CSV table of C-alpha atoms in Angstrom, one decimal:
chain,number,residue,atom,x,y,z
A,1399,MET,CA,0.0,0.0,0.0
A,1400,LYS,CA,2.8,2.4,0.8
A,1401,GLN,CA,4.5,1.7,-2.5
A,1402,THR,CA,1.3,2.4,-4.3
A,1403,GLY,CA,0.9,5.7,-2.5
A,1404,THR,CA,4.5,6.7,-3.4
A,1405,PHE,CA,3.9,5.8,-7.1
A,1406,CYS,CA,0.7,7.9,-7.2
A,1407,ALA,CA,2.4,10.9,-5.6
A,1408,LEU,CA,5.3,10.6,-8.1
A,1409,PHE,CA,2.8,10.3,-11.0
A,1410,TRP,CA,0.9,13.4,-10.0
A,1411,ALA,CA,4.1,15.3,-9.5
A,1412,MET,CA,5.2,14.4,-13.0
A,1413,CYS,CA,1.9,15.5,-14.4
A,1414,TRP,CA,2.0,18.9,-12.6
A,1415,SER,CA,5.6,19.4,-13.8
A,1416,GLY,CA,4.3,18.8,-17.4
A,1417,LEU,CA,1.6,21.5,-16.9
A,1418,THR,CA,4.1,24.1,-16.0
A,1419,CYS,CA,7.0,23.2,-18.4
A,1420,GLY,CA,7.6,23.1,-22.1
A,1421,GLY,CA,4.7,21.8,-24.2
A,1422,SER,CA,2.3,22.4,-21.4
A,1423,PRO,CA,-1.2,23.9,-21.7
A,1424,ALA,CA,0.0,26.8,-19.6
A,1425,LEU,CA,2.8,27.5,-22.1
A,1426,ALA,CA,0.5,27.0,-25.1
A,1427,ALA,CA,-1.9,29.6,-23.6
A,1428,GLU,CA,0.9,32.0,-23.2
A,1429,ASN,CA,2.1,31.5,-26.7
A,1430,LEU,CA,-1.4,32.0,-28.0
A,1431,ALA,CA,-1.7,35.3,-26.1
A,1432,GLU,CA,1.5,36.5,-27.6
A,1433,ALA,CA,0.4,35.5,-31.1
A,1434,PHE,CA,-3.1,37.1,-30.9
A,1435,GLY,CA,-3.6,40.6,-32.1
A,1436,PHE,CA,-5.4,43.0,-34.4
A,1437,ALA,CA,-4.5,44.7,-37.6
A,1438,LYS,CA,-4.4,48.5,-37.7
A,1439,PRO,CA,-8.1,49.7,-37.2
A,1440,GLN,CA,-10.0,51.7,-39.7
A,1441,VAL,CA,-11.1,55.0,-38.2
A,1442,ILE,CA,-14.5,56.5,-38.7
A,1443,LYS,CA,-14.9,60.0,-37.2
A,1444,LEU,CA,-18.1,60.6,-35.4
A,1445,ASP,CA,-19.6,63.2,-33.1
A,1446,TRP,CA,-19.4,62.7,-29.4
A,1447,SER,CA,-23.0,62.1,-28.7
A,1448,THR,CA,-23.4,58.9,-30.8
A,1449,ARG,CA,-25.0,55.7,-29.6
A,1450,ALA,CA,-26.9,52.5,-30.5
A,1451,LEU,CA,-24.6,51.1,-33.1
A,1452,GLN,CA,-26.2,48.5,-35.4
A,1453,VAL,CA,-24.6,46.3,-38.1
A,1454,SER,CA,-26.6,45.1,-41.1
A,1455,ASP,CA,-26.5,44.9,-44.9
A,1456,LEU,CA,-28.6,48.0,-45.3
A,1457,ASN,CA,-28.6,48.2,-49.1
A,1458,GLN,CA,-28.5,44.4,-49.9
A,1459,ASP,CA,-25.1,44.6,-51.7
A,1460,GLY,CA,-23.5,41.8,-49.7
A,1461,ARG,CA,-21.4,44.1,-47.5
A,1462,MET,CA,-22.2,44.8,-43.9
A,1463,ASP,CA,-23.1,48.5,-43.2
A,1464,LEU,CA,-23.4,50.5,-39.9
A,1465,ALA,CA,-26.3,52.5,-38.5
A,1466,LEU,CA,-26.2,54.7,-35.4
A,1467,ILE,CA,-27.8,57.6,-33.6
A,1468,ASN,CA,-26.2,61.0,-33.6
A,1469,ASN,CA,-27.9,63.1,-30.9
A,1470,ASP,CA,-25.5,66.0,-31.5
A,1471,THR,CA,-27.4,66.6,-34.8
A,1472,ALA,CA,-30.7,64.7,-34.1
A,1473,GLN,CA,-29.9,62.4,-37.0
A,1474,ILE,CA,-29.5,58.7,-37.8
A,1475,GLU,CA,-26.2,58.1,-39.6
A,1476,LEU,CA,-26.0,55.3,-42.1
A,1477,LEU,CA,-22.5,54.2,-43.1
A,1478,TYR,CA,-22.5,52.2,-46.3
A,1479,GLN,CA,-19.5,50.0,-46.8
A,1480,ARG,CA,-17.6,50.7,-50.1
A,1481,GLU,CA,-16.2,47.9,-52.2
A,1482,ALA,CA,-12.6,48.9,-51.6
A,1483,VAL,CA,-10.6,51.5,-49.6
A,1484,GLU,CA,-8.0,53.6,-51.3
A,1485,ALA,CA,-5.2,55.0,-49.2
A,1486,SER,CA,-5.6,58.3,-51.0
A,1487,GLU,CA,-9.1,58.6,-49.7
A,1488,ALA,CA,-8.0,59.1,-46.1
A,1489,LYS,CA,-9.0,62.4,-44.7
A,1490,ARG,CA,-6.8,64.2,-42.1
A,1491,SER,CA,-8.5,66.0,-39.1
A,1492,LEU,CA,-7.8,69.7,-38.9
A,1493,GLN,CA,-9.7,70.4,-35.7
A,1494,ARG,CA,-7.4,70.8,-32.6
A,1495,ASP,CA,-9.9,72.0,-30.0
A,1496,ARG,CA,-10.5,68.4,-28.7
A,1497,TRP,CA,-9.0,65.0,-29.1
A,1498,GLU,CA,-9.9,63.3,-32.4
A,1499,PRO,CA,-8.3,60.5,-34.5
A,1500,GLN,CA,-5.8,61.8,-36.9
A,1501,LEU,CA,-7.3,60.0,-39.9
A,1502,SER,CA,-10.8,59.1,-41.1
A,1503,ASP,CA,-9.8,56.3,-43.4
A,1504,ALA,CA,-12.6,53.7,-43.2
A,1505,GLY,CA,-14.3,52.6,-46.4
A,1506,PHE,CA,-17.8,53.9,-45.7
A,1507,ASP,CA,-20.1,56.4,-47.4
A,1508,VAL,CA,-22.2,58.3,-44.9
A,1509,GLU,CA,-25.9,59.1,-45.4
A,1510,LYS,CA,-27.8,61.1,-42.7
A,1511,ILE,CA,-31.5,60.9,-41.9
A,1512,THR,CA,-32.8,64.0,-40.0
A,1513,VAL,CA,-35.2,63.1,-37.2
A,1514,GLY,CA,-35.4,66.4,-35.5
A,1515,PHE,CA,-35.2,65.3,-31.8
A,1516,PRO,CA,-32.9,63.2,-29.6
A,1517,MET,CA,-33.3,59.5,-29.7
A,1518,PHE,CA,-32.9,56.7,-27.1
A,1519,ASP,CA,-32.3,53.5,-29.1
A,1520,LEU,CA,-32.2,52.1,-32.6
A,1521,GLY,CA,-33.1,48.8,-34.2
A,1522,VAL,CA,-32.7,47.5,-37.8
A,1523,GLY,CA,-34.5,44.7,-39.7
A,1524,ASP,CA,-37.1,43.9,-42.4
A,1525,LEU,CA,-40.3,45.0,-40.6
A,1526,ASN,CA,-42.7,44.9,-43.5
A,1527,GLY,CA,-41.6,41.7,-45.3
A,1528,ASP,CA,-40.3,43.4,-48.5
A,1529,GLY,CA,-36.8,42.1,-48.2
A,1530,ARG,CA,-35.3,45.5,-47.4
A,1531,VAL,CA,-33.9,46.6,-44.0
A,1532,ASP,CA,-36.0,49.1,-42.1
A,1533,LEU,CA,-35.3,51.3,-39.1
A,1534,ALA,CA,-37.0,51.6,-35.7
A,1535,TYR,CA,-36.1,54.1,-33.0
A,1536,THR,CA,-37.4,55.3,-29.7
A,1537,ALA,CA,-37.4,58.8,-28.2
A,1538,ARG,CA,-39.1,61.0,-25.6
A,1539,ASP,CA,-40.9,63.1,-28.2
A,1540,VAL,CA,-42.3,60.0,-30.1
A,1541,PRO,CA,-42.1,56.7,-28.1
A,1542,LEU,CA,-41.6,54.6,-31.2
A,1543,THR,CA,-41.0,55.4,-34.9
A,1544,VAL,CA,-40.7,52.9,-37.7
A,1545,ARG,CA,-39.1,54.2,-40.9
A,1546,LEU,CA,-39.4,52.0,-44.0
A,1547,GLN,CA,-36.8,51.7,-46.7
A,1548,GLY,CA,-38.2,52.4,-50.2
A,1549,GLU,CA,-37.3,50.6,-53.5
A,1550,GLN,CA,-34.6,53.2,-54.3
A,1551,GLY,CA,-33.1,53.2,-50.8
A,1552,GLN,CA,-34.9,56.3,-49.6
A,1553,TRP,CA,-36.3,56.6,-46.0
A,1554,LEU,CA,-39.4,58.7,-46.6
A,1555,SER,CA,-42.2,56.5,-45.2
A,1556,SER,CA,-42.6,56.4,-41.5
A,1557,GLN,CA,-45.1,55.3,-38.8
A,1558,GLU,CA,-45.4,56.5,-35.3
A,1559,PHE,CA,-46.6,54.7,-32.2
A,1560,ASP,CA,-47.5,56.2,-28.8
A,1561,GLY,CA,-49.5,55.5,-25.7
A,1562,PHE,CA,-46.5,54.4,-23.6
A,1563,ASP,CA,-43.3,55.8,-22.4
A,1564,ALA,CA,-40.0,54.8,-24.0
A,1565,LEU,CA,-37.1,54.2,-21.7
A,1566,GLY,CA,-34.2,56.5,-22.1
A,1567,TRP,CA,-31.3,54.1,-22.5
A,1568,GLN,CA,-30.0,51.6,-25.0
A,1569,SER,CA,-30.7,47.9,-25.4
A,1570,THR,CA,-34.5,48.5,-25.0
A,1571,LEU,CA,-35.4,47.9,-28.6
A,1572,LYS,CA,-34.8,44.6,-30.5
A,1573,VAL,CA,-35.8,43.5,-34.0
A,1574,VAL,CA,-35.9,39.7,-33.8
A,1575,ASP,CA,-38.0,36.7,-34.9
A,1576,VAL,CA,-39.6,35.8,-31.5
A,1577,ASP,CA,-42.2,33.2,-32.7
A,1578,GLY,CA,-40.1,31.5,-35.4
A,1579,ASP,CA,-42.3,32.4,-38.3
A,1580,GLN,CA,-39.4,33.8,-40.4
A,1581,ARG,CA,-40.6,37.3,-39.9
A,1582,PRO,CA,-39.1,39.6,-37.2
A,1583,GLU,CA,-41.1,41.2,-34.5
A,1584,LEU,CA,-40.2,44.5,-32.8
A,1585,VAL,CA,-39.7,44.0,-29.1
A,1586,LEU,CA,-39.7,47.1,-26.9
A,1587,LEU,CA,-39.0,47.4,-23.2
A,1588,THR,CA,-41.1,50.4,-22.0
A,1589,ALA,CA,-41.6,52.0,-18.6
A,1590,ASP,CA,-44.4,49.6,-17.6
A,1591,ALA,CA,-44.1,46.5,-19.8
A,1592,VAL,CA,-42.4,44.6,-22.6
A,1593,ARG,CA,-44.3,45.2,-25.8
A,1594,VAL,CA,-44.0,42.9,-28.8
A,1595,PHE,CA,-45.1,44.4,-32.1
A,1596,THR,CA,-46.0,41.8,-34.7
A,1597,PRO,CA,-46.2,43.0,-38.4
A,1598,GLY,CA,-49.6,42.4,-40.0
A,1599,GLU,CA,-50.3,41.2,-43.5
A,1600,ALA,CA,-49.8,44.6,-44.9
A,1601,GLY,CA,-46.6,45.1,-42.9
């Protein structure tokens, strides 16, 4: 019995030594950490009061685009990804009154939608079943607005919903297929309830 105990102790000591020496999981994890990294980031200059970043293929060209709220200008900014980025297209910042990145070199074209009042949260998804991405946003002035994308990519058609109070922070608005029918619902966390808006036959 004593010899068996000595053998077990020696066996586990060898195992522990293997975990902390060459070829060990600990060393492998360390090497992985040293090897991991990012390439130089693309820089997209924005105003300071931006929020609610969303990622989606807004114009169905196969490239992912960005949408966000800019409350400095009371606008929604849509950043459409270009096919390629040329180094000559980088724009240098000339403003020195506050910190800003030196370059705005990301491959995106910006389109702005004027809303006219500050917004709380933003969601994106096909809300009327026409295959195009639509926008939904919350605000104090209008609790919920859905803005539909037209055939030419315009954002002129909108619907407003009230009768409740929108919450003034992010992550309160989701566009997601809750019931598994292949059509997304609009899920909204309000001051008194969670509201699930299901698109009708007409969208």
